Amino acid sequence: MTGTDIDTVARLHVMAAAVRGARVAERVVAAPFEEVWPVMAALDFLPDFERIRVVRCDGERIEALARGRYGFRAHLRGFRRPGWCWLQSRFLIAGLAAAPALDGSGTRIALTGGVRIPARAAVVPFGTLRELEAAARRLDVRVRRSGA
């Protein structure tokens, strides 16, 4: 990394800052990046998704179909690369980032997203931080189980 580069977690904070109402949940998972990212990249720990299925990957481009626990369906499109994923549909935004913790204690993760206001760079902010923090805890548990 050069002096002008920012890591993926900082990049997610920048992206979320550009989306009105977006919140970011961040924590350190006590496992190396190489164990955390594959679990994150599966996307199935995200809030409100009953099921999510990746339907196309073309280099860094990704498309996924999601079904929510309240019956909504979404066709998400975006980008996924090691440590970074940004997906959006007409009504949803999901952003994920992971980077090795600077002190070597594990992996810093960050999540953002929510219900998108169509045709605007905005999400409905009510309850999103609580849901994102719950998703971060779910991810932490899944990483610990996968490493056990």
mmCIF file with all atom_site columns, C-alpha atoms in Angstrom:
data_model
loop_
_atom_site.group_PDB
_atom_site.id
_atom_site.type_symbol
_atom_site.label_atom_id
_atom_site.label_alt_id
_atom_site.label_comp_id
_atom_site.label_asym_id
_atom_site.label_entity_id
_atom_site.label_seq_id
_atom_site.pdbx_PDB_ins_code
_atom_site.Cartn_x
_atom_site.Cartn_y
_atom_site.Cartn_z
_atom_site.occupancy
_atom_site.B_iso_or_equiv
_atom_site.pdbx_formal_charge
_atom_site.auth_seq_id
_atom_site.auth_comp_id
_atom_site.auth_asym_id
_atom_site.auth_atom_id
_atom_site.pdbx_PDB_model_num
ATOM 1   C CA . MET A 1 1   ? 0.000   0.000   0.000   1.00 0.00 ? 1   MET A CA 1
ATOM 2   C CA . THR A 1 2   ? 1.340   3.446   -0.857  1.00 0.00 ? 2   THR A CA 1
ATOM 3   C CA . GLY A 1 3   ? 0.814   6.548   1.240   1.00 0.00 ? 3   GLY A CA 1
ATOM 4   C CA . THR A 1 4   ? -2.259  7.511   -0.802  1.00 0.00 ? 4   THR A CA 1
ATOM 5   C CA . ASP A 1 5   ? -4.014  4.131   -0.672  1.00 0.00 ? 5   ASP A CA 1
ATOM 6   C CA . ILE A 1 6   ? -6.765  3.432   1.816   1.00 0.00 ? 6   ILE A CA 1
ATOM 7   C CA . ASP A 1 7   ? -7.760  -0.022  2.945   1.00 0.00 ? 7   ASP A CA 1
ATOM 8   C CA . THR A 1 8   ? -11.104 -1.587  2.094   1.00 0.00 ? 8   THR A CA 1
ATOM 9   C CA . VAL A 1 9   ? -12.686 -0.755  5.460   1.00 0.00 ? 9   VAL A CA 1
ATOM 10  C CA . ALA A 1 10  ? -11.826 2.936   5.070   1.00 0.00 ? 10  ALA A CA 1
ATOM 11  C CA . ARG A 1 11  ? -13.156 2.785   1.484   1.00 0.00 ? 11  ARG A CA 1
ATOM 12  C CA . LEU A 1 12  ? -16.463 1.400   2.766   1.00 0.00 ? 12  LEU A CA 1
ATOM 13  C CA . HIS A 1 13  ? -16.749 4.315   5.199   1.00 0.00 ? 13  HIS A CA 1
ATOM 14  C CA . VAL A 1 14  ? -16.219 6.713   2.277   1.00 0.00 ? 14  VAL A CA 1
ATOM 15  C CA . MET A 1 15  ? -18.852 4.958   0.144   1.00 0.00 ? 15  MET A CA 1
ATOM 16  C CA . ALA A 1 16  ? -21.348 4.926   3.022   1.00 0.00 ? 16  ALA A CA 1
ATOM 17  C CA . ALA A 1 17  ? -20.736 8.626   3.659   1.00 0.00 ? 17  ALA A CA 1
ATOM 18  C CA . ALA A 1 18  ? -21.982 9.302   0.118   1.00 0.00 ? 18  ALA A CA 1
ATOM 19  C CA . VAL A 1 19  ? -25.294 7.519   0.789   1.00 0.00 ? 19  VAL A CA 1
ATOM 20  C CA . ARG A 1 20  ? -27.733 9.540   2.866   1.00 0.00 ? 20  ARG A CA 1
ATOM 21  C CA . GLY A 1 21  ? -28.922 7.580   5.896   1.00 0.00 ? 21  GLY A CA 1
ATOM 22  C CA . ALA A 1 22  ? -26.272 4.866   5.585   1.00 0.00 ? 22  ALA A CA 1
ATOM 23  C CA . ARG A 1 23  ? -24.675 3.529   8.743   1.00 0.00 ? 23  ARG A CA 1
ATOM 24  C CA . VAL A 1 24  ? -21.561 1.383   9.129   1.00 0.00 ? 24  VAL A CA 1
ATOM 25  C CA . ALA A 1 25  ? -21.072 -1.436  11.615  1.00 0.00 ? 25  ALA A CA 1
ATOM 26  C CA . GLU A 1 26  ? -17.423 -2.269  12.221  1.00 0.00 ? 26  GLU A CA 1
ATOM 27  C CA . ARG A 1 27  ? -15.682 -4.787  14.448  1.00 0.00 ? 27  ARG A CA 1
ATOM 28  C CA . VAL A 1 28  ? -12.597 -6.980  14.659  1.00 0.00 ? 28  VAL A CA 1
ATOM 29  C CA . VAL A 1 29  ? -13.051 -10.708 14.095  1.00 0.00 ? 29  VAL A CA 1
ATOM 30  C CA . ALA A 1 30  ? -10.383 -12.723 15.894  1.00 0.00 ? 30  ALA A CA 1
ATOM 31  C CA . ALA A 1 31  ? -9.327  -14.725 12.834  1.00 0.00 ? 31  ALA A CA 1
ATOM 32  C CA . PRO A 1 32  ? -7.004  -14.082 9.908   1.00 0.00 ? 32  PRO A CA 1
ATOM 33  C CA . PHE A 1 33  ? -8.312  -12.421 6.758   1.00 0.00 ? 33  PHE A CA 1
ATOM 34  C CA . GLU A 1 34  ? -7.865  -15.686 4.811   1.00 0.00 ? 34  GLU A CA 1
ATOM 35  C CA . GLU A 1 35  ? -10.462 -17.346 7.075   1.00 0.00 ? 35  GLU A CA 1
ATOM 36  C CA . VAL A 1 36  ? -12.849 -14.393 7.361   1.00 0.00 ? 36  VAL A CA 1
ATOM 37  C CA . TRP A 1 37  ? -13.205 -13.289 3.747   1.00 0.00 ? 37  TRP A CA 1
ATOM 38  C CA . PRO A 1 38  ? -14.535 -16.573 2.275   1.00 0.00 ? 38  PRO A CA 1
ATOM 39  C CA . VAL A 1 39  ? -17.291 -16.589 4.907   1.00 0.00 ? 39  VAL A CA 1
ATOM 40  C CA . MET A 1 40  ? -18.107 -12.934 4.174   1.00 0.00 ? 40  MET A CA 1
ATOM 41  C CA . ALA A 1 41  ? -17.989 -13.432 0.399   1.00 0.00 ? 41  ALA A CA 1
ATOM 42  C CA . ALA A 1 42  ? -20.717 -16.095 0.651   1.00 0.00 ? 42  ALA A CA 1
ATOM 43  C CA . LEU A 1 43  ? -23.080 -13.196 1.542   1.00 0.00 ? 43  LEU A CA 1
ATOM 44  C CA . ASP A 1 44  ? -25.560 -15.439 3.375   1.00 0.00 ? 44  ASP A CA 1
ATOM 45  C CA . PHE A 1 45  ? -25.114 -13.819 6.795   1.00 0.00 ? 45  PHE A CA 1
ATOM 46  C CA . LEU A 1 46  ? -26.518 -10.452 5.662   1.00 0.00 ? 46  LEU A CA 1
ATOM 47  C CA . PRO A 1 47  ? -29.595 -9.041  7.400   1.00 0.00 ? 47  PRO A CA 1
ATOM 48  C CA . ASP A 1 48  ? -33.033 -9.656  5.979   1.00 0.00 ? 48  ASP A CA 1
ATOM 49  C CA . PHE A 1 49  ? -31.883 -12.292 3.475   1.00 0.00 ? 49  PHE A CA 1
ATOM 50  C CA . GLU A 1 50  ? -33.592 -15.617 3.832   1.00 0.00 ? 50  GLU A CA 1
ATOM 51  C CA . ARG A 1 51  ? -31.666 -16.835 0.811   1.00 0.00 ? 51  ARG A CA 1
ATOM 52  C CA . ILE A 1 52  ? -29.084 -15.368 -1.526  1.00 0.00 ? 52  ILE A CA 1
ATOM 53  C CA . ARG A 1 53  ? -27.628 -17.019 -4.603  1.00 0.00 ? 53  ARG A CA 1
ATOM 54  C CA . VAL A 1 54  ? -24.813 -15.750 -6.784  1.00 0.00 ? 54  VAL A CA 1
ATOM 55  C CA . VAL A 1 55  ? -25.971 -16.173 -10.384 1.00 0.00 ? 55  VAL A CA 1
ATOM 56  C CA . ARG A 1 56  ? -23.033 -14.666 -12.251 1.00 0.00 ? 56  ARG A CA 1
ATOM 57  C CA . CYS A 1 57  ? -19.412 -13.734 -11.628 1.00 0.00 ? 57  CYS A CA 1
ATOM 58  C CA . ASP A 1 58  ? -17.392 -12.158 -14.400 1.00 0.00 ? 58  ASP A CA 1
ATOM 59  C CA . GLY A 1 59  ? -14.056 -11.024 -13.051 1.00 0.00 ? 59  GLY A CA 1
ATOM 60  C CA . GLU A 1 60  ? -14.932 -8.556  -10.317 1.00 0.00 ? 60  GLU A CA 1
ATOM 61  C CA . ARG A 1 61  ? -18.543 -8.143  -11.459 1.00 0.00 ? 61  ARG A CA 1
ATOM 62  C CA . ILE A 1 62  ? -21.134 -10.109 -9.544  1.00 0.00 ? 62  ILE A CA 1
ATOM 63  C CA . GLU A 1 63  ? -24.888 -10.628 -9.768  1.00 0.00 ? 63  GLU A CA 1
ATOM 64  C CA . ALA A 1 64  ? -26.984 -12.274 -7.090  1.00 0.00 ? 64  ALA A CA 1
ATOM 65  C CA . LEU A 1 65  ? -30.628 -13.052 -6.494  1.00 0.00 ? 65  LEU A CA 1
ATOM 66  C CA . ALA A 1 66  ? -31.912 -12.583 -2.976  1.00 0.00 ? 66  ALA A CA 1
ATOM 67  C CA . ARG A 1 67  ? -35.127 -13.434 -1.220  1.00 0.00 ? 67  ARG A CA 1
ATOM 68  C CA . GLY A 1 68  ? -35.918 -11.626 1.995   1.00 0.00 ? 68  GLY A CA 1
ATOM 69  C CA . ARG A 1 69  ? -37.519 -13.026 5.088   1.00 0.00 ? 69  ARG A CA 1
ATOM 70  C CA . TYR A 1 70  ? -40.577 -10.855 4.367   1.00 0.00 ? 70  TYR A CA 1
ATOM 71  C CA . GLY A 1 71  ? -40.939 -12.121 0.804   1.00 0.00 ? 71  GLY A CA 1
ATOM 72  C CA . PHE A 1 72  ? -39.193 -9.373  -1.163  1.00 0.00 ? 72  PHE A CA 1
ATOM 73  C CA . ARG A 1 73  ? -36.954 -10.354 -4.045  1.00 0.00 ? 73  ARG A CA 1
ATOM 74  C CA . ALA A 1 74  ? -33.936 -8.480  -5.311  1.00 0.00 ? 74  ALA A CA 1
ATOM 75  C CA . HIS A 1 75  ? -31.582 -8.755  -8.268  1.00 0.00 ? 75  HIS A CA 1
ATOM 76  C CA . LEU A 1 76  ? -28.330 -7.338  -6.914  1.00 0.00 ? 76  LEU A CA 1
ATOM 77  C CA . ARG A 1 77  ? -25.458 -6.216  -9.111  1.00 0.00 ? 77  ARG A CA 1
ATOM 78  C CA . GLY A 1 78  ? -22.040 -4.970  -8.143  1.00 0.00 ? 78  GLY A CA 1
ATOM 79  C CA . PHE A 1 79  ? -18.402 -5.738  -7.585  1.00 0.00 ? 79  PHE A CA 1
ATOM 80  C CA . ARG A 1 80  ? -16.609 -8.285  -5.418  1.00 0.00 ? 80  ARG A CA 1
ATOM 81  C CA . ARG A 1 81  ? -12.881 -8.647  -4.953  1.00 0.00 ? 81  ARG A CA 1
ATOM 82  C CA . PRO A 1 82  ? -10.835 -9.896  -1.996  1.00 0.00 ? 82  PRO A CA 1
ATOM 83  C CA . GLY A 1 83  ? -11.852 -7.796  0.988   1.00 0.00 ? 83  GLY A CA 1
ATOM 84  C CA . TRP A 1 84  ? -14.488 -5.765  -0.864  1.00 0.00 ? 84  TRP A CA 1
ATOM 85  C CA . CYS A 1 85  ? -18.055 -6.184  -2.083  1.00 0.00 ? 85  CYS A CA 1
ATOM 86  C CA . TRP A 1 86  ? -20.599 -3.566  -3.121  1.00 0.00 ? 86  TRP A CA 1
ATOM 87  C CA . LEU A 1 87  ? -24.026 -4.698  -4.333  1.00 0.00 ? 87  LEU A CA 1
ATOM 88  C CA . GLN A 1 88  ? -27.205 -2.845  -5.111  1.00 0.00 ? 88  GLN A CA 1
ATOM 89  C CA . SER A 1 89  ? -30.591 -3.426  -6.585  1.00 0.00 ? 89  SER A CA 1
ATOM 90  C CA . ARG A 1 90  ? -33.459 -1.087  -7.161  1.00 0.00 ? 90  ARG A CA 1
ATOM 91  C CA . PHE A 1 91  ? -34.422 -1.314  -3.477  1.00 0.00 ? 91  PHE A CA 1
ATOM 92  C CA . LEU A 1 92  ? -31.317 -2.569  -1.612  1.00 0.00 ? 92  LEU A CA 1
ATOM 93  C CA . ILE A 1 93  ? -27.700 -1.611  -1.012  1.00 0.00 ? 93  ILE A CA 1
ATOM 94  C CA . ALA A 1 94  ? -25.159 -3.919  0.626   1.00 0.00 ? 94  ALA A CA 1
ATOM 95  C CA . GLY A 1 95  ? -21.503 -3.123  1.220   1.00 0.00 ? 95  GLY A CA 1
ATOM 96  C CA . LEU A 1 96  ? -18.923 -5.369  2.868   1.00 0.00 ? 96  LEU A CA 1
ATOM 97  C CA . ALA A 1 97  ? -15.252 -4.827  3.577   1.00 0.00 ? 97  ALA A CA 1
ATOM 98  C CA . ALA A 1 98  ? -12.497 -6.719  5.367   1.00 0.00 ? 98  ALA A CA 1
ATOM 99  C CA . ALA A 1 99  ? -8.840  -5.942  6.027   1.00 0.00 ? 99  ALA A CA 1
ATOM 100 C CA . PRO A 1 100 ? -6.194  -7.341  8.353   1.00 0.00 ? 100 PRO A CA 1
ATOM 101 C CA . ALA A 1 101 ? -6.223  -5.512  11.693  1.00 0.00 ? 101 ALA A CA 1
ATOM 102 C CA . LEU A 1 102 ? -3.223  -3.212  12.001  1.00 0.00 ? 102 LEU A CA 1
ATOM 103 C CA . ASP A 1 103 ? -2.257  -4.668  15.375  1.00 0.00 ? 103 ASP A CA 1
ATOM 104 C CA . GLY A 1 104 ? -2.412  -8.245  14.065  1.00 0.00 ? 104 GLY A CA 1
ATOM 105 C CA . SER A 1 105 ? -5.363  -9.151  16.307  1.00 0.00 ? 105 SER A CA 1
ATOM 106 C CA . GLY A 1 106 ? -7.501  -10.496 13.469  1.00 0.00 ? 106 GLY A CA 1
ATOM 107 C CA . THR A 1 107 ? -9.554  -8.965  10.677  1.00 0.00 ? 107 THR A CA 1
ATOM 108 C CA . ARG A 1 108 ? -11.370 -5.645  10.663  1.00 0.00 ? 108 ARG A CA 1
ATOM 109 C CA . ILE A 1 109 ? -14.772 -5.966  9.041   1.00 0.00 ? 109 ILE A CA 1
ATOM 110 C CA . ALA A 1 110 ? -17.294 -3.318  8.105   1.00 0.00 ? 110 ALA A CA 1
ATOM 111 C CA . LEU A 1 111 ? -20.845 -3.592  6.808   1.00 0.00 ? 111 LEU A CA 1
ATOM 112 C CA . THR A 1 112 ? -23.285 -1.066  5.415   1.00 0.00 ? 112 THR A CA 1
ATOM 113 C CA . GLY A 1 113 ? -26.545 -1.213  3.563   1.00 0.00 ? 113 GLY A CA 1
ATOM 114 C CA . GLY A 1 114 ? -30.254 -1.153  3.841   1.00 0.00 ? 114 GLY A CA 1
ATOM 115 C CA . VAL A 1 115 ? -33.441 -0.458  1.993   1.00 0.00 ? 115 VAL A CA 1
ATOM 116 C CA . ARG A 1 116 ? -32.649 1.929   -0.808  1.00 0.00 ? 116 ARG A CA 1
ATOM 117 C CA . ILE A 1 117 ? -34.811 4.861   -1.765  1.00 0.00 ? 117 ILE A CA 1
ATOM 118 C CA . PRO A 1 118 ? -35.244 4.340   -5.542  1.00 0.00 ? 118 PRO A CA 1
ATOM 119 C CA . ALA A 1 119 ? -33.433 6.781   -7.834  1.00 0.00 ? 119 ALA A CA 1
ATOM 120 C CA . ARG A 1 120 ? -31.582 8.386   -4.899  1.00 0.00 ? 120 ARG A CA 1
ATOM 121 C CA . ALA A 1 121 ? -28.310 7.766   -3.115  1.00 0.00 ? 121 ALA A CA 1
ATOM 122 C CA . ALA A 1 122 ? -30.124 7.178   0.161   1.00 0.00 ? 122 ALA A CA 1
ATOM 123 C CA . VAL A 1 123 ? -31.274 4.380   2.432   1.00 0.00 ? 123 VAL A CA 1
ATOM 124 C CA . VAL A 1 124 ? -34.008 4.264   5.038   1.00 0.00 ? 124 VAL A CA 1
ATOM 125 C CA . PRO A 1 125 ? -31.950 4.658   8.233   1.00 0.00 ? 125 PRO A CA 1
ATOM 126 C CA . PHE A 1 126 ? -34.388 3.165   10.752  1.00 0.00 ? 126 PHE A CA 1
ATOM 127 C CA . GLY A 1 127 ? -33.007 0.043   12.393  1.00 0.00 ? 127 GLY A CA 1
ATOM 128 C CA . THR A 1 128 ? -30.172 -0.436  9.906   1.00 0.00 ? 128 THR A CA 1
ATOM 129 C CA . LEU A 1 129 ? -27.309 -0.074  12.389  1.00 0.00 ? 129 LEU A CA 1
ATOM 130 C CA . ARG A 1 130 ? -28.905 -2.635  14.719  1.00 0.00 ? 130 ARG A CA 1
ATOM 131 C CA . GLU A 1 131 ? -29.340 -5.082  11.809  1.00 0.00 ? 131 GLU A CA 1
ATOM 132 C CA . LEU A 1 132 ? -25.781 -4.507  10.578  1.00 0.00 ? 132 LEU A CA 1
ATOM 133 C CA . GLU A 1 133 ? -24.356 -5.086  14.066  1.00 0.00 ? 133 GLU A CA 1
ATOM 134 C CA . ALA A 1 134 ? -26.382 -8.307  14.330  1.00 0.00 ? 134 ALA A CA 1
ATOM 135 C CA . ALA A 1 135 ? -24.996 -9.396  10.946  1.00 0.00 ? 135 ALA A CA 1
ATOM 136 C CA . ALA A 1 136 ? -21.437 -8.666  12.123  1.00 0.00 ? 136 ALA A CA 1
ATOM 137 C CA . ARG A 1 137 ? -22.045 -10.854 15.190  1.00 0.00 ? 137 ARG A CA 1
ATOM 138 C CA . ARG A 1 138 ? -23.481 -13.637 12.974  1.00 0.00 ? 138 ARG A CA 1
ATOM 139 C CA . LEU A 1 139 ? -20.402 -13.434 10.776  1.00 0.00 ? 139 LEU A CA 1
ATOM 140 C CA . ASP A 1 140 ? -18.109 -13.636 13.815  1.00 0.00 ? 140 ASP A CA 1
ATOM 141 C CA . VAL A 1 141 ? -19.913 -16.789 15.014  1.00 0.00 ? 141 VAL A CA 1
ATOM 142 C CA . ARG A 1 142 ? -19.753 -18.398 11.547  1.00 0.00 ? 142 ARG A CA 1
ATOM 143 C CA . VAL A 1 143 ? -16.041 -17.696 11.233  1.00 0.00 ? 143 VAL A CA 1
ATOM 144 C CA . ARG A 1 144 ? -15.385 -19.256 14.650  1.00 0.00 ? 144 ARG A CA 1
ATOM 145 C CA . ARG A 1 145 ? -17.468 -22.321 13.688  1.00 0.00 ? 145 ARG A CA 1
ATOM 146 C CA . SER A 1 146 ? -15.711 -22.704 10.343  1.00 0.00 ? 146 SER A CA 1
ATOM 147 C CA . GLY A 1 147 ? -12.311 -22.554 12.037  1.00 0.00 ? 147 GLY A CA 1
ATOM 148 C CA . ALA A 1 148 ? -13.253 -25.082 14.726  1.00 0.00 ? 148 ALA A CA 1
#
